[in-house]
Amino acid sequence: MHSVIVVADDLTGAMDTSQGFAARGYETAVVADPEAEMDAVEEETTVLGVNTDTRYDDEDDAANTVSDAVGAASARTVYKKVDSTLRGNFAAEVDAALDAAGSELALVAPAFPSIGRTTEDGVHYVDGTPVAETEYGDDEKGPASSSIRDLFASVDRPVEIVSHAALGSGDGGIAAAVERYDRAPVVVCDAVEDEHLANIAAAADDFDALYVGSGGLAEHVRVRGADPGARSRSPPPCSTGAAFGVVGSVSATTLAQLEHVPEEAVVPVDGPALVAGEEPDAAVERALRRLREGRPAVLTAATDDEAVERTHAAGREAGLPSAAVRDRVANGLASAATAVLDEEVPSGLLLTGGDIAVAVIRGLDATTVRLTGEEVEAGIPVGTFVDGRTAGVPLVTKAGGFGSEEAIVNCLAVFSGDDA
């Protein structure tokens, strides 16, 4: 039995949230491919992250997948990872996980203060702006409201808002909320500082709670039935070769990070050509040439806003829905990346964006990543492939909206021991 199972709606979220446990020394693995057999992971793994890959699924389909994942879990504690910008099938997945876990309550704290995600008076913010008013509100699965209570309006459950001040001196009314209702309630907790998340985790420790949060809360949830092991804090060993990155995110944060990568290291792939199903042979050759010369390469179809718009326009012209455009770009980039990796083993692999990360990992016949406990920056963990054609190769995953302006450069440097 695992001590904790983390059920996440995308891969980068599964990785950065599981990191909250790995960083404390707990043996942690993430099943990256949602189609993988769960028995591929050793039962003695203390913390298991599971990527359901349901963020852009139909709401009912997503709820059923999450319910199955939680129901199949053999774990003392269930942690439902949600997006720190509230994208995806937020309320439906929490409701499904709570039913499947049979817990007394869902303790909801999506804040991640160290990367600018906070909650106050039940309203969620990104860098001080209500989340629905940011670029994340424009996402096809973005939050319609910044009020977490509003997002649960479609779910037949009582919702309580608990202030961080109340949680600083006891359970903040959690016990009263559990006793007040016949059905397990959703308890939404404010948090604007990391200390508040620690108070939330401590307050819930005496309850059979379904923990619901992003990477921030995971750093404080108690792990029952296991002790942290001794873990080296040194970076993963680098093989000969150079760092290889594949960037699939079109987040403004990621585009700004790409501007800091030396121009010669960026290998652009034509997005409209990917939409049309064309193979990016020239980009593959250019990336291979750089890696063979011992120089890092970053493959991307989203070099700037103009490139992103050209890709979307090509999709509209072809009459494709946005989901189909996203899939074609992800699969095209993954095909190019695996063609490169078939020829050259890099010193490490960086994958940015959940869709592209899953597509590349699947293309490598890999299923599982074991976390080292190290991270490049907050929310950007370092792991190694357990299986597949790149078994043993270091891997960093980065959510599109995470990281400093130098984050991609810093990820490449971890693998190369040098600047890009």
Coordinates of C-alpha atoms in Angstrom, one line a residue:
M1 CA 0.0 0.0 0.0
H2 CA 1.2 3.5 -0.9
S3 CA 1.1 6.1 1.9
V4 CA -0.1 8.8 -0.5
I5 CA -1.6 8.8 -4.0
V6 CA -1.6 12.1 -6.0
V7 CA -4.3 12.1 -8.7
A8 CA -3.6 15.0 -11.2
D9 CA -5.3 16.1 -14.3
D10 CA -2.0 16.7 -16.2
L11 CA 1.5 15.4 -16.1
T12 CA 3.4 18.6 -15.1
G13 CA 0.9 18.9 -12.2
A14 CA 1.4 15.3 -11.1
M15 CA 5.2 16.0 -11.1
D16 CA 5.3 19.3 -9.3
T17 CA 2.8 18.2 -6.7
S18 CA 4.5 14.9 -6.0
Q19 CA 7.7 16.9 -5.6
G20 CA 6.2 18.3 -2.4
F21 CA 6.7 14.8 -0.9
A22 CA 9.9 13.8 -2.8
A23 CA 11.6 17.0 -1.5
R24 CA 11.1 15.7 2.1
G25 CA 12.9 12.5 1.2
Y26 CA 9.9 10.2 0.5
E27 CA 10.3 7.6 -2.3
T28 CA 8.2 9.1 -5.0
A29 CA 7.3 8.0 -8.5
V30 CA 4.9 9.3 -11.1
V31 CA 2.9 7.3 -13.6
A32 CA 3.2 9.7 -16.6
D33 CA 1.2 7.8 -19.2
P34 CA -2.5 7.4 -18.2
E35 CA -2.8 4.3 -20.3
A36 CA 0.1 2.6 -18.5
E37 CA -0.5 -0.5 -16.3
M38 CA -0.3 0.6 -12.7
D39 CA 1.6 -2.6 -11.7
A40 CA 4.6 -1.2 -13.5
V41 CA 5.3 0.8 -10.3
E42 CA 6.7 -1.0 -7.3
E43 CA 4.2 -1.4 -4.5
E44 CA 6.7 -0.1 -1.9
T45 CA 6.8 3.3 -3.5
T46 CA 5.7 5.6 -0.7
V47 CA 4.1 8.3 -2.8
L48 CA 2.6 7.6 -6.2
G49 CA 1.6 10.3 -8.6
V50 CA -1.0 9.4 -11.3
N51 CA -1.6 11.5 -14.3
T52 CA -5.2 11.1 -15.5
D53 CA -4.6 13.6 -18.4
T54 CA -8.2 14.9 -18.1
R55 CA -7.8 18.6 -18.0
Y56 CA -9.4 19.1 -21.4
D57 CA -11.8 16.1 -21.4
D58 CA -15.5 16.3 -21.3
E59 CA -16.6 17.0 -17.7
D60 CA -18.5 13.7 -17.2
D61 CA -15.6 11.7 -18.8
A62 CA -13.1 13.5 -16.6
A63 CA -15.1 12.8 -13.5
N64 CA -15.5 9.1 -14.3
T65 CA -11.7 8.8 -15.0
V66 CA -10.8 10.4 -11.7
S67 CA -13.3 8.3 -9.8
D68 CA -11.8 5.1 -11.3
A69 CA -8.2 6.3 -10.4
V70 CA -9.1 7.1 -6.8
G71 CA -11.2 3.9 -6.5
A72 CA -8.3 1.8 -7.7
A73 CA -5.8 3.5 -5.3
S74 CA -4.4 1.5 -2.5
A75 CA -3.3 4.4 -0.3
R76 CA -3.7 5.8 3.2
T77 CA -4.1 9.4 1.9
V78 CA -5.6 10.7 -1.3
Y79 CA -4.4 14.0 -2.7
K80 CA -6.5 15.4 -5.6
K81 CA -4.1 17.7 -7.4
V82 CA -5.9 20.7 -9.0
D83 CA -4.5 23.4 -11.3
S84 CA -3.1 26.4 -9.4
T85 CA -5.0 28.6 -11.9
L86 CA -8.2 26.6 -11.5
R87 CA -8.3 25.4 -15.1
G88 CA -9.8 22.1 -16.1
N89 CA -12.8 20.2 -14.8
F90 CA -12.1 21.7 -11.3
A91 CA -15.3 21.1 -9.3
A92 CA -16.4 17.9 -11.1
E93 CA -13.1 16.2 -10.5
V94 CA -13.1 17.2 -6.8
D95 CA -16.6 16.0 -6.4
A96 CA -15.8 12.6 -8.1
A97 CA -12.7 12.1 -6.0
L98 CA -14.5 12.9 -2.8
D99 CA -17.2 10.3 -3.6
A100 CA -14.6 7.7 -4.6
A101 CA -12.4 8.3 -1.5
G102 CA -15.4 8.3 0.9
S103 CA -13.7 11.0 3.0
E104 CA -15.3 13.2 5.6
L105 CA -14.6 16.4 3.6
A106 CA -12.6 17.9 0.8
L107 CA -10.0 20.3 2.1
V108 CA -9.5 22.7 -0.8
A109 CA -6.4 24.9 -0.9
P110 CA -5.1 25.5 -4.5
A111 CA -2.8 28.3 -3.4
F112 CA 0.9 28.1 -4.2
P113 CA 2.3 31.4 -2.7
S114 CA 5.9 30.8 -3.8
I115 CA 4.8 31.1 -7.4
G116 CA 2.3 33.8 -6.9
R117 CA -0.9 31.8 -6.5
T118 CA -2.9 32.9 -3.5
T119 CA -6.5 32.7 -2.1
E120 CA -8.2 35.3 0.1
D121 CA -11.8 35.4 1.2
G122 CA -12.4 32.5 -1.1
V123 CA -11.2 34.4 -4.2
H124 CA -8.2 33.0 -6.0
Y125 CA -5.4 35.2 -7.4
V126 CA -2.4 35.0 -9.8
D127 CA 0.3 37.5 -8.9
G128 CA -2.4 39.7 -7.3
T129 CA -4.9 39.6 -10.1
P130 CA -8.2 37.6 -9.8
V131 CA -7.5 34.4 -11.8
A132 CA -10.5 34.8 -14.1
E133 CA -9.1 38.2 -15.3
T134 CA -5.7 36.7 -16.3
E135 CA -4.7 34.8 -19.4
Y136 CA -5.8 31.6 -17.7
G137 CA -9.4 32.8 -17.7
D138 CA -9.3 32.8 -21.5
D139 CA -8.3 29.2 -21.6
E140 CA -10.9 26.9 -23.1
K141 CA -11.1 25.2 -19.7
G142 CA -10.3 28.3 -17.7
P143 CA -12.3 29.4 -14.6
A144 CA -15.5 31.4 -15.2
S145 CA -15.1 33.0 -11.9
S146 CA -12.3 33.8 -9.4
S147 CA -14.5 32.8 -6.5
I148 CA -13.9 29.2 -5.6
R149 CA -17.4 29.0 -4.1
D150 CA -18.9 30.0 -7.4
L151 CA -17.0 27.2 -9.2
F152 CA -18.6 24.6 -6.9
A153 CA -22.1 26.0 -7.7
S154 CA -22.7 23.1 -10.1
V155 CA -21.9 20.5 -7.5
D156 CA -24.5 19.3 -4.9
R157 CA -22.3 19.9 -1.9
P158 CA -22.2 22.4 1.0
V159 CA -19.2 24.8 0.6
E160 CA -17.5 26.5 3.6
I161 CA -14.9 29.3 3.3
V162 CA -12.2 29.3 6.1
S163 CA -9.9 32.2 6.6
H164 CA -6.2 31.8 7.2
A165 CA -6.6 33.7 10.5
A166 CA -9.1 31.1 11.8
L167 CA -6.8 28.2 10.9
G168 CA -3.9 29.8 12.8
S169 CA -5.7 28.9 16.1
G170 CA -7.2 25.5 15.8
D171 CA -9.1 23.7 13.1
G172 CA -10.8 26.9 11.9
G173 CA -14.3 25.3 12.1
I174 CA -13.5 22.2 10.1
A175 CA -15.0 20.0 12.8
A176 CA -18.2 22.1 12.9
A177 CA -18.5 21.9 9.1
V178 CA -18.2 18.1 9.1
E179 CA -20.8 17.8 11.8
R180 CA -23.2 20.3 10.3
Y181 CA -23.9 18.5 7.1
D182 CA -25.2 15.0 6.1
R183 CA -23.0 15.1 3.0
A184 CA -19.2 15.5 3.0
P185 CA -18.6 19.3 2.6
V186 CA -16.1 21.2 0.5
V187 CA -14.0 23.4 2.8
V188 CA -12.2 26.1 0.9
C189 CA -9.1 27.5 2.8
D190 CA -7.5 30.9 2.3
A191 CA -3.7 31.0 2.0
V192 CA -1.5 34.0 1.0
E193 CA 1.7 32.7 2.7
D194 CA 3.3 29.3 2.8
E195 CA 2.8 29.3 6.6
H196 CA -1.0 29.3 6.0
L197 CA -0.7 26.1 4.0
A198 CA 1.2 24.5 6.9
N199 CA -1.7 25.5 9.2
I200 CA -4.2 24.0 6.8
A201 CA -2.4 20.7 6.7
A202 CA -2.0 20.6 10.5
A203 CA -5.7 21.5 11.0
A204 CA -6.9 18.6 8.8
D205 CA -4.6 16.1 10.3
D206 CA -7.2 14.7 12.7
F207 CA -9.8 14.2 9.9
D208 CA -10.3 11.7 7.1
A209 CA -9.8 14.5 4.5
L210 CA -9.4 14.4 0.8
Y211 CA -6.6 16.9 0.3
V212 CA -7.2 19.1 -2.7
G213 CA -4.5 21.5 -3.8
S214 CA -1.6 22.3 -6.1
G215 CA 2.1 21.9 -5.3
G216 CA 2.0 24.2 -2.3
L217 CA -0.2 22.2 0.0
A218 CA 1.6 19.0 -0.8
E219 CA 4.7 20.2 0.9
H220 CA 3.0 20.1 4.3
V221 CA 0.6 17.1 4.2
R222 CA 1.7 14.4 6.7
V223 CA 2.8 11.1 5.2
R224 CA 1.3 8.3 7.3
G225 CA 3.0 4.9 7.7
A226 CA 6.4 5.9 6.3
D227 CA 9.6 7.6 7.2
P228 CA 11.6 9.8 4.8
G229 CA 14.7 8.0 3.5
A230 CA 18.1 9.5 3.3
R231 CA 18.4 11.2 0.0
S232 CA 21.3 12.8 -1.8
R233 CA 20.8 16.5 -2.6
S234 CA 23.2 16.5 -5.5
P235 CA 22.0 17.1 -9.1
P236 CA 21.5 14.0 -11.3
P237 CA 24.6 12.8 -13.0
C238 CA 25.0 14.1 -16.6
S239 CA 25.9 11.7 -19.4
T240 CA 28.0 12.8 -22.3
G241 CA 25.9 14.8 -24.7
A242 CA 24.0 18.0 -24.4
A243 CA 20.6 19.1 -22.9
F244 CA 17.5 18.7 -25.1
G245 CA 14.3 20.6 -24.5
V246 CA 10.8 20.3 -26.0
V247 CA 8.5 23.3 -25.4
G248 CA 4.8 22.8 -26.1
S249 CA 3.3 25.4 -23.9
V250 CA 2.0 28.7 -25.4
S251 CA 1.7 30.4 -22.0
A252 CA 3.0 34.0 -21.9
T253 CA 5.3 33.0 -19.1
T254 CA 6.9 30.3 -21.3
L255 CA 7.2 32.6 -24.3
A256 CA 9.0 35.1 -22.1
Q257 CA 11.3 32.3 -20.9
L258 CA 12.2 31.3 -24.5
E259 CA 13.4 34.9 -25.2
H260 CA 16.2 34.3 -22.7
V261 CA 17.4 31.1 -24.5
P262 CA 20.2 31.9 -26.9
E263 CA 18.7 32.2 -30.4
E264 CA 21.0 29.6 -31.9
A265 CA 19.7 27.0 -29.4
V266 CA 16.1 27.4 -30.3
V267 CA 15.0 25.1 -33.1
P268 CA 11.7 26.3 -34.5
V269 CA 9.1 24.0 -35.9
D270 CA 6.4 25.3 -38.3
G271 CA 3.1 25.1 -36.4
P272 CA 0.9 25.3 -39.5
A273 CA 2.9 22.4 -41.1
L274 CA 2.2 20.3 -38.0
V275 CA -1.5 21.1 -38.2
A276 CA -1.3 19.9 -41.8
G277 CA 0.3 16.7 -40.7
E278 CA 3.7 17.4 -42.3
E279 CA 6.9 15.9 -40.7
P280 CA 9.4 18.6 -39.5
D281 CA 12.5 16.8 -40.9
A282 CA 14.6 20.0 -41.2
A283 CA 14.0 20.8 -37.5
V284 CA 15.0 17.2 -36.5
E285 CA 18.2 17.5 -38.5
R286 CA 19.1 20.8 -36.9
A287 CA 18.4 19.6 -33.4
L288 CA 20.5 16.5 -34.0
R289 CA 23.4 18.5 -35.4
R290 CA 23.5 20.7 -32.3
L291 CA 23.4 17.7 -29.9
R292 CA 26.1 15.9 -31.8
E293 CA 28.2 19.0 -31.4
G294 CA 27.6 18.9 -27.7
R295 CA 25.4 22.0 -27.7
P296 CA 21.8 22.2 -26.2
A297 CA 18.8 22.4 -28.5
V298 CA 15.2 23.5 -27.7
L299 CA 12.5 22.3 -30.1
T300 CA 9.3 24.4 -30.2
A301 CA 6.4 25.5 -32.4
A302 CA 5.7 28.5 -30.3
T303 CA 8.6 30.9 -30.5
D304 CA 6.4 34.0 -30.0
D305 CA 2.7 35.2 -30.1
E306 CA 2.8 35.5 -33.9
A307 CA 3.8 31.9 -34.4
V308 CA 1.0 30.8 -32.0
E309 CA -1.6 32.8 -33.9
R310 CA -0.4 31.4 -37.3
T311 CA -0.9 27.9 -35.9
H312 CA -4.4 28.7 -34.6
A313 CA -5.3 30.4 -38.0
A314 CA -4.2 27.3 -39.8
G315 CA -6.4 25.2 -37.6
R316 CA -9.4 27.5 -38.2
E317 CA -8.8 27.4 -42.0
A318 CA -8.8 23.6 -41.8
G319 CA -12.0 23.7 -39.8
L320 CA -10.4 22.0 -36.8
P321 CA -11.5 22.6 -33.2
S322 CA -8.9 23.9 -30.8
A323 CA -8.5 20.5 -29.2
A324 CA -7.6 18.9 -32.5
V325 CA -5.1 21.7 -33.2
R326 CA -3.5 21.2 -29.8
D327 CA -3.3 17.4 -30.4
R328 CA -1.8 17.7 -33.8
V329 CA 0.9 20.1 -32.6
A330 CA 1.7 18.0 -29.5
N331 CA 1.9 14.8 -31.6
G332 CA 4.0 16.5 -34.3
L333 CA 6.4 17.9 -31.7
A334 CA 6.5 14.5 -30.0
S335 CA 7.3 12.7 -33.3
A336 CA 10.1 15.1 -33.9
A337 CA 11.5 14.8 -30.4
T338 CA 11.4 11.0 -30.5
A339 CA 13.1 11.0 -33.9
V340 CA 15.9 13.1 -32.3
L341 CA 16.1 10.8 -29.2
D342 CA 16.2 7.7 -31.4
E343 CA 19.6 9.0 -32.7
E344 CA 21.1 10.8 -29.7
V345 CA 20.9 10.3 -25.9
P346 CA 20.9 13.8 -24.3
S347 CA 22.4 14.6 -20.9
G348 CA 18.9 15.4 -19.8
L349 CA 15.4 16.1 -21.2
L350 CA 13.3 19.2 -20.5
L351 CA 9.5 19.0 -21.3
T352 CA 7.4 22.1 -20.9
G353 CA 3.6 21.8 -21.2
G354 CA 1.5 18.8 -20.1
D355 CA 0.2 17.7 -23.5
I356 CA 3.7 17.6 -25.1
A357 CA 5.2 15.9 -22.1
V358 CA 2.8 13.0 -22.2
A359 CA 3.1 12.7 -26.0
V360 CA 6.9 12.6 -25.8
I361 CA 7.0 10.1 -22.9
R362 CA 4.5 7.8 -24.7
G363 CA 6.6 8.0 -27.9
L364 CA 9.6 6.8 -25.9
D365 CA 7.7 3.8 -24.6
A366 CA 8.2 5.1 -21.1
T367 CA 5.5 5.1 -18.4
T368 CA 7.1 6.1 -15.1
V369 CA 9.4 8.8 -13.7
R370 CA 11.1 8.6 -10.3
L371 CA 11.6 12.0 -8.6
T372 CA 15.0 12.7 -7.1
G373 CA 13.7 15.3 -4.6
E374 CA 15.7 18.0 -6.4
E375 CA 14.1 21.0 -8.2
V376 CA 15.4 23.6 -10.6
E377 CA 13.1 26.3 -9.2
A378 CA 9.9 26.1 -7.1
G379 CA 7.5 23.8 -8.9
I380 CA 10.0 22.5 -11.4
P381 CA 11.2 19.0 -10.2
V382 CA 14.0 16.8 -11.4
G383 CA 13.4 13.1 -12.0
T384 CA 14.8 10.2 -14.0
F385 CA 13.0 7.8 -16.4
V386 CA 12.4 4.4 -14.9
D387 CA 11.7 2.6 -18.2
G388 CA 11.4 3.1 -21.9
R389 CA 14.1 3.9 -24.4
T390 CA 15.5 6.7 -22.2
A391 CA 15.6 4.8 -18.9
G392 CA 18.0 6.4 -16.5
V393 CA 18.0 9.8 -18.4
P394 CA 17.3 12.8 -16.2
L395 CA 14.0 14.6 -16.8
V396 CA 12.7 18.0 -15.9
T397 CA 9.0 18.9 -16.4
K398 CA 7.8 22.5 -16.2
A399 CA 4.2 23.7 -16.3
G400 CA 3.7 26.5 -18.8
G401 CA 3.0 29.2 -16.3
F402 CA 5.7 28.3 -13.8
G403 CA 9.2 29.7 -13.4
S404 CA 11.3 32.8 -13.6
E405 CA 12.3 34.4 -16.9
E406 CA 15.5 32.3 -16.8
A407 CA 13.7 29.0 -16.0
I408 CA 14.3 27.3 -19.3
V409 CA 18.0 28.3 -19.3
N410 CA 18.3 27.1 -15.7
C411 CA 16.8 23.8 -16.6
L412 CA 19.3 23.3 -19.5
A413 CA 22.1 24.3 -17.2
V414 CA 21.2 21.5 -14.7
F415 CA 21.8 18.9 -17.4
S416 CA 24.8 20.5 -19.0
G417 CA 26.6 22.0 -16.0
D418 CA 27.0 25.1 -18.2
D419 CA 24.9 27.8 -19.7
A420 CA 22.9 27.3 -22.8

